[in-house]
Short mmCIF file of C-alpha atoms and ligand atoms in Angstrom, two decimals:
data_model
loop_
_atom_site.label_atom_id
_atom_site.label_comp_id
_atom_site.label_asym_id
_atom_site.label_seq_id
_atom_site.Cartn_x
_atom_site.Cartn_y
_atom_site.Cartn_z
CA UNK A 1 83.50 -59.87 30.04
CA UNK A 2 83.39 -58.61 26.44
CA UNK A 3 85.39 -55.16 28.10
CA UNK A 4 88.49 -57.70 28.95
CA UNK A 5 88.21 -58.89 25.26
CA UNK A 6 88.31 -55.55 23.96
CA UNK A 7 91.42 -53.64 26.08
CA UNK A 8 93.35 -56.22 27.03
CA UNK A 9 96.21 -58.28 24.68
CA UNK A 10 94.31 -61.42 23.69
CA UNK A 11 95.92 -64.09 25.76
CA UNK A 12 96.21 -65.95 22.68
CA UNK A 13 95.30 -65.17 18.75
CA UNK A 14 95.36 -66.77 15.26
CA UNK A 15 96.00 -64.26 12.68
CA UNK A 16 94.92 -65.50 9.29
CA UNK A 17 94.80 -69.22 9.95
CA UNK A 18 94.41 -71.42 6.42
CA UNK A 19 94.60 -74.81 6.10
CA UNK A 20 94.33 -76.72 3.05
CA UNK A 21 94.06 -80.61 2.62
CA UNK A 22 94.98 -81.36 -0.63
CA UNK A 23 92.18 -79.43 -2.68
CA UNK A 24 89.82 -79.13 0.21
CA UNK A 25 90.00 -75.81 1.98
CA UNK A 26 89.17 -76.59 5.65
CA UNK A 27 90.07 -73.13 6.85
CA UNK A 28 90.25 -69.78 5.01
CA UNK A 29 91.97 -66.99 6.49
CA UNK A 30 90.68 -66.89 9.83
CA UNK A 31 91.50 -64.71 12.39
CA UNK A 32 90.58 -65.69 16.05
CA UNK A 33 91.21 -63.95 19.57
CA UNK A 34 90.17 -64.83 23.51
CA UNK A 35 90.79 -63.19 26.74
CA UNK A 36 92.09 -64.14 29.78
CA UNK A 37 89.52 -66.09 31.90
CA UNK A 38 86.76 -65.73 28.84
CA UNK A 39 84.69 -68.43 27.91
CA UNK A 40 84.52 -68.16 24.42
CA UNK A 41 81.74 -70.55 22.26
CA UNK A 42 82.17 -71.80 18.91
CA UNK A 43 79.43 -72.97 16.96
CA UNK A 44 79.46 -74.15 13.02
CA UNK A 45 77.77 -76.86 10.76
CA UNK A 46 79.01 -80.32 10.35
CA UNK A 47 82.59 -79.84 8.52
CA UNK A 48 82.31 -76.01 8.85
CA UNK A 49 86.60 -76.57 10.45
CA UNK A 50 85.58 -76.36 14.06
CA UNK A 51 87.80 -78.86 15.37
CA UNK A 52 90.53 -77.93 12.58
CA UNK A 53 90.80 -74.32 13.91
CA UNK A 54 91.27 -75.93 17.73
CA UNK A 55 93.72 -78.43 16.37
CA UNK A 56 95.39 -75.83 15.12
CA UNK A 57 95.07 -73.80 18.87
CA UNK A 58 96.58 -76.63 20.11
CA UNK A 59 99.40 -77.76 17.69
CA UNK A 60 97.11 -81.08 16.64
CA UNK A 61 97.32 -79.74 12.86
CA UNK A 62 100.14 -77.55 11.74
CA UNK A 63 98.17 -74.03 9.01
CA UNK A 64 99.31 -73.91 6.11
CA UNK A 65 99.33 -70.19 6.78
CA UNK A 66 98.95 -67.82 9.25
CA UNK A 67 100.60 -66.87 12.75
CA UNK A 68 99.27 -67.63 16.49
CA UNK A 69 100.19 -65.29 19.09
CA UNK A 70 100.11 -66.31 22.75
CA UNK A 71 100.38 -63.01 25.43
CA UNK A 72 101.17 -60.93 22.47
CA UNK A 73 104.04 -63.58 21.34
CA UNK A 74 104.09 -65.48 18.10
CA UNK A 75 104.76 -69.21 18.86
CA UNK A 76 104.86 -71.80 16.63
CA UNK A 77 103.80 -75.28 17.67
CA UNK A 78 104.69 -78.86 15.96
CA UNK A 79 102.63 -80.86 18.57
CA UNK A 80 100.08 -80.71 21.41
CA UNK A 81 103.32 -81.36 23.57
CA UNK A 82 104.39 -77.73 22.19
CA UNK A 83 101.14 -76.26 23.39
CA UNK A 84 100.51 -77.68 26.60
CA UNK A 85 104.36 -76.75 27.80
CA UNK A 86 102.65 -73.19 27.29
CA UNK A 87 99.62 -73.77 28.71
CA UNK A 88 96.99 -74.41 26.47
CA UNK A 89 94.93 -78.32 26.65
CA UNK A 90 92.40 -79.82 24.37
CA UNK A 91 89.72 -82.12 25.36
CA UNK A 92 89.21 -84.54 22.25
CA UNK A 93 85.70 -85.41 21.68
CA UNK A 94 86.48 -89.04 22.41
CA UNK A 95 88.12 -88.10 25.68
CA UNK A 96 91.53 -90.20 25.29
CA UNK A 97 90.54 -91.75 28.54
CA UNK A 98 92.45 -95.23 29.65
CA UNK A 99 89.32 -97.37 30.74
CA UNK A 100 90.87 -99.57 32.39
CA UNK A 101 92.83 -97.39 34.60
CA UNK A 102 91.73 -95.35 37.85
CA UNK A 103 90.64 -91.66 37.58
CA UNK A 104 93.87 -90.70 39.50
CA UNK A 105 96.01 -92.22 37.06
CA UNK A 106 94.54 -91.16 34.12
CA UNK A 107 94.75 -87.58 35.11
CA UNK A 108 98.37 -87.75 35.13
CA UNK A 109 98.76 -90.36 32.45
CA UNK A 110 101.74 -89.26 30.60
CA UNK A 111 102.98 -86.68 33.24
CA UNK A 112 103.57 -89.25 36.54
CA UNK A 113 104.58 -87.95 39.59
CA UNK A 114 107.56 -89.58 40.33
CA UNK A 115 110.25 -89.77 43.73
CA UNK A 116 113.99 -90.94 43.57
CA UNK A 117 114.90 -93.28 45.63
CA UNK A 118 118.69 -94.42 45.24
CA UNK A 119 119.24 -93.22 42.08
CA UNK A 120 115.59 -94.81 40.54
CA UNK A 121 112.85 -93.14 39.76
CA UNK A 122 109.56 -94.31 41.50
CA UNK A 123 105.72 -93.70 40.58
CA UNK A 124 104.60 -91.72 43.58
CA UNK A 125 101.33 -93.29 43.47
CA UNK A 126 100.01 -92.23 47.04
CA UNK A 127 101.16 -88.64 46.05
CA UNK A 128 98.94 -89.08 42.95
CA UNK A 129 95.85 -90.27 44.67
CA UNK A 130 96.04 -86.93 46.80
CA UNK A 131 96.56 -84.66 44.52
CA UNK A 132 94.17 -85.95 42.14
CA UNK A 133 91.43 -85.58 45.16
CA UNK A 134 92.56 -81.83 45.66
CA UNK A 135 91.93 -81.20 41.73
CA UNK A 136 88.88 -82.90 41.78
CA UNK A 137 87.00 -80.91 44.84
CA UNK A 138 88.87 -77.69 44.05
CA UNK A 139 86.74 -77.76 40.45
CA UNK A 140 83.57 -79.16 42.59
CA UNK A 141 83.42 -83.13 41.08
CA UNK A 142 82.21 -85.39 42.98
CA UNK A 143 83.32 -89.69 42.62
CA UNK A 144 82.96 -92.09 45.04
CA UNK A 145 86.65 -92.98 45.21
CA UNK A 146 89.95 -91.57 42.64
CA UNK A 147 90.25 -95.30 42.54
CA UNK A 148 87.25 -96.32 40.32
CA UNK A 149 87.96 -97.02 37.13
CA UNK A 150 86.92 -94.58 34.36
CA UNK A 151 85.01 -97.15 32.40
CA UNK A 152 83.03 -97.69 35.52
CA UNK A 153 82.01 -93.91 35.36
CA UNK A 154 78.75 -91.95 33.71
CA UNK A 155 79.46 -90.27 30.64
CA UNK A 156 79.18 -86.83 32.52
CA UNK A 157 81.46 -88.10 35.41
CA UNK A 158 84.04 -89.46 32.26
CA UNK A 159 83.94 -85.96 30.56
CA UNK A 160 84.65 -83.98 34.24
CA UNK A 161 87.73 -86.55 34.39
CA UNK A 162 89.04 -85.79 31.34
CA UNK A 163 88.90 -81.87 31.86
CA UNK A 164 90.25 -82.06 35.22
CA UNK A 165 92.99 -83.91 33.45
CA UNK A 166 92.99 -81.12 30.95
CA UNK A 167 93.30 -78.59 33.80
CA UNK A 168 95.69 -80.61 36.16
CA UNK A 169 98.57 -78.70 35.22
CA UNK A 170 98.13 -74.69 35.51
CA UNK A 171 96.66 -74.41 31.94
CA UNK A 172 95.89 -70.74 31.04
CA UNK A 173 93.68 -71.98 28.36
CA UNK A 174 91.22 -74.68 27.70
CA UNK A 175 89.84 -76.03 24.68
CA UNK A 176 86.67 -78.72 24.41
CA UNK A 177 85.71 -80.27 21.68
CA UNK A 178 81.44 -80.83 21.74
CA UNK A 179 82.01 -81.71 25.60
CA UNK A 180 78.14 -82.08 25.70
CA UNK A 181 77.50 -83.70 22.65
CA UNK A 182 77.44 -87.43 24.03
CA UNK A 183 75.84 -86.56 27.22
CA UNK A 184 72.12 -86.66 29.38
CA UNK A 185 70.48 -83.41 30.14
CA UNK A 186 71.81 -83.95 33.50
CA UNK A 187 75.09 -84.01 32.85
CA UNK A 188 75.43 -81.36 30.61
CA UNK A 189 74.60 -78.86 33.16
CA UNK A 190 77.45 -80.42 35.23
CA UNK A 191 80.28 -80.19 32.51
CA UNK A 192 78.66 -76.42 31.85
CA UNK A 193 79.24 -75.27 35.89
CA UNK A 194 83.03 -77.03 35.34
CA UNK A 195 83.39 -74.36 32.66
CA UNK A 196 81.76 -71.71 34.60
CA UNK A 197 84.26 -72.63 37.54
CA UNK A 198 87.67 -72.44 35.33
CA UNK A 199 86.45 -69.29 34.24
CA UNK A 200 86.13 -68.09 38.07
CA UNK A 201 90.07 -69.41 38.53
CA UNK A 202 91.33 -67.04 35.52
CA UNK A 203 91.09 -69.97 32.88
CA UNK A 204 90.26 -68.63 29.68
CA UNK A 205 87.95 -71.74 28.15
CA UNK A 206 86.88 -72.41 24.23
CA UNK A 207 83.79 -74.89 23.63
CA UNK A 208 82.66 -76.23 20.59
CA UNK A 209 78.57 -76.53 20.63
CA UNK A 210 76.23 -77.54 18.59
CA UNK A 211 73.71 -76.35 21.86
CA UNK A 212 72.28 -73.29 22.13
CA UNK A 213 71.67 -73.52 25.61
CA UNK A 214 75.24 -74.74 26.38
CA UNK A 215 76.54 -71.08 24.20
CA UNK A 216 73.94 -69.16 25.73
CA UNK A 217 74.23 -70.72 29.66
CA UNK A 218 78.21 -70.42 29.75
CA UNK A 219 79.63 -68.41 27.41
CA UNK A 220 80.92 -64.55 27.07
CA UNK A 221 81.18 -64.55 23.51
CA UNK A 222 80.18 -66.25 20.59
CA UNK A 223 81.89 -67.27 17.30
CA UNK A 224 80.48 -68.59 14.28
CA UNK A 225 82.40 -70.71 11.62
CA UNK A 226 81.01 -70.99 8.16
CA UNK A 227 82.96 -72.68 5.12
CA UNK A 228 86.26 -72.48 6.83
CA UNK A 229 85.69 -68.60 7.53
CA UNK A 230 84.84 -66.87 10.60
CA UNK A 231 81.55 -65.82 9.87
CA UNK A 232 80.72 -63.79 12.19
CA UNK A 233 80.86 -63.08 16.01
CA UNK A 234 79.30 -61.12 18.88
CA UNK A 235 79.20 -60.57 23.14
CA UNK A 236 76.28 -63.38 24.50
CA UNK A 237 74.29 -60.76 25.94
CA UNK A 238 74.41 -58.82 22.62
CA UNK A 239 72.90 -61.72 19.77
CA UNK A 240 70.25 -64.17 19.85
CA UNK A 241 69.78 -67.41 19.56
CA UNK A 242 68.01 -66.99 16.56
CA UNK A 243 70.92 -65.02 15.14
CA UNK A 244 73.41 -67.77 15.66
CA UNK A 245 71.64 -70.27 14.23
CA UNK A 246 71.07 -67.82 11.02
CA UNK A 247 75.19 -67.53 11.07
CA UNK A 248 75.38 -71.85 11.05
CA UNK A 249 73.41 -71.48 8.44
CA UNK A 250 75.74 -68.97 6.90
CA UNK A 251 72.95 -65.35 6.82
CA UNK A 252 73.29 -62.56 8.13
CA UNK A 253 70.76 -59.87 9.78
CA UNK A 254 67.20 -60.45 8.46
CA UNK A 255 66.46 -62.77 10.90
CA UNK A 256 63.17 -62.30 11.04
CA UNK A 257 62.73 -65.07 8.77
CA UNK A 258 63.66 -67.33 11.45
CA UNK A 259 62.66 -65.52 14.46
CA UNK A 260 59.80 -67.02 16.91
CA UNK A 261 61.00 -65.02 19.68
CA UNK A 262 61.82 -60.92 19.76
CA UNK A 263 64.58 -60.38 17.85
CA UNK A 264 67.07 -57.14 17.18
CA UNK A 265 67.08 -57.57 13.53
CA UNK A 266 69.19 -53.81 13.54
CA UNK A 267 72.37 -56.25 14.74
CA UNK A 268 73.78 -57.01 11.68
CA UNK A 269 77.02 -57.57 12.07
N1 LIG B 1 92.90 -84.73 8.03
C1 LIG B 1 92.05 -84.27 7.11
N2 LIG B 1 92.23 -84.55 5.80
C2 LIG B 1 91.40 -84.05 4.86
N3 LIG B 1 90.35 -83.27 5.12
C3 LIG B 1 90.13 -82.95 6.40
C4 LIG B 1 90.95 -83.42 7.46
N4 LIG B 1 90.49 -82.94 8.63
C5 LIG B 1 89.41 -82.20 8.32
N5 LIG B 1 89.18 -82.21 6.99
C6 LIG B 1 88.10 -81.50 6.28
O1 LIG B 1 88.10 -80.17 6.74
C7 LIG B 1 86.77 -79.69 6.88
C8 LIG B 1 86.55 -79.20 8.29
O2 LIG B 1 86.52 -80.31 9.18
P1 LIG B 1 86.34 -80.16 10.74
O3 LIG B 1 86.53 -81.50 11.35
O4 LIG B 1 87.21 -79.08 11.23
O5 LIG B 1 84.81 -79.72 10.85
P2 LIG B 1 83.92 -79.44 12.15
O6 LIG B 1 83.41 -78.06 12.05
O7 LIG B 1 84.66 -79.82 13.36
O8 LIG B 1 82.68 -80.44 11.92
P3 LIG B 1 81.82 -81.33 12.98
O9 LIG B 1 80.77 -80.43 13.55
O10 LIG B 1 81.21 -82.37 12.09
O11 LIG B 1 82.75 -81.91 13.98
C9 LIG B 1 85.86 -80.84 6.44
O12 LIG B 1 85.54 -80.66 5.11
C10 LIG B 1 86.73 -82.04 6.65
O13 LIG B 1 86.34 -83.09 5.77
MG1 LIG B 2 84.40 -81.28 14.84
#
């Protein structure tokens, strides 16, 4: 877990990562790493550049400076099409789900199977409905039929649809944006054994939380972004939950203050 992080090349890394709006800074000089098959939590305030930094991960939002490196490479992306060739997919907190469509085709909406036949190229759409059942029980979800429609679905059920979708395609690396946020207790267990079960088939998965239980039940590593910085970071098993919280809030060590529960307050980072 936080040994792969440490000896191994990063499968992919943002070297100081800015991005500037205009006069607002949403990210200052960040620097960002994950390992192969590590599940890897980010946590910030409201407008802290979360979802900026993943945008950026996934070729959503172009820095204004800094260099990505995937394997040990420096890429450069100019859309989420860029990315994805390479491997890496973003679940958008809104899902970008087609309603009105069945599960099978909205995991490969954009990306159709097709067969030629004469010359013509033909939506293999009974090649489709099997493979999306194979994706679905290899990661463990469970729907009555491929064929419902995704509107007809739980918001649990809609979020496991949209990360198969995410993870259709061999992708090294996945990134979620609040994947929880919208969902019942329930659910979010669900979505966090999904993660738990990419991470047992080598995927390397980021998720943005504002949960403590969701960073402390699924994640190797922690990372906190403050003010468009990284703030500050540590292993799962070697922070607190009070600790976290204190780096949302932008403090470090002497978290006593806040602590109701034992906590290290030697591990200031
Ligand atoms: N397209 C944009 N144009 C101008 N400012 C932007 C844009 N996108 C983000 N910002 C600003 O950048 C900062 C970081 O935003 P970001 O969405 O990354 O925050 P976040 O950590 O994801 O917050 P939340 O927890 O609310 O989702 C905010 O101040 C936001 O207003
Ligand atoms: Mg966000």
């Amino acid at each position: 877990m936080s040994s792969n992080s440490r000896n191994a090349t990063p499968i992919l890394e943002a070297r100081g990562i800015s991005k500037f709006y205009g006069a607002v800074t949403a990210l200052q000089n960040i620097d960002f790493h994950i390992a192969k098959g590590e599940v890897l939590g980010v946590v910030g305030d409201n407008g802290a550049g979360k979802s900026t930094l993943m945008k950026v991960l996934s070729g959503l939002v172009i820095p204004s400076e800094g260099t990505l490196l995937l394997e040990g490479k420096e890429v450069k992306f100019n859309s989420p099409r860029d990315s994805r060739k390479l491997g890496i997919e973003m679940v958008y907190q809104d899902l970008a789900l087609a309603g009105n469509m069945p599960i099978y085709e909205n995991i490969f909406l954009g990306r159709e199977v097709t067969r030629s036949i004469g010359g013509l190229k033909l939506l293999n759409k009974n090649l489709q409905r099997k493979m999306a059942e194979e994706h679905l029980s290899r990661l463990k979800i469970h729907v009555k039929s491929v064929n419902q429609n995704v509107e007809d679905l739980s918001g649990g059920q809609r979020q496991a649809v949209a990360i198969a979708r995410a993870t259709a395609f061999n992708a090294k690396i996945v990134i979620m944006d609040e994947p929880t946020a919208a969902l019942a207790i329930k659910e979010v267990g669900k979505v966090l054994d999904l993660v738990r079960s990419l991470k047992e088939h080598g995927v390397s998965v980021i998720i943005i939380s504002h949960r403590m239980d969701d960073i402390f039940y699924s994640c190797d590593r922690v990372m906190a972004v403050y003010q468009g910085t990284n703030f500050a970071e540590s292993a799962v098993p070697e922070t607190t939950r009070n600790e976290v919280i204190g780096w949302i809030m932008g403090t470090k060590g002497n978290t006593e203050r806040l602590a109701h529960d034992t906590v290290d307050t030697g591990n200031a980072h």
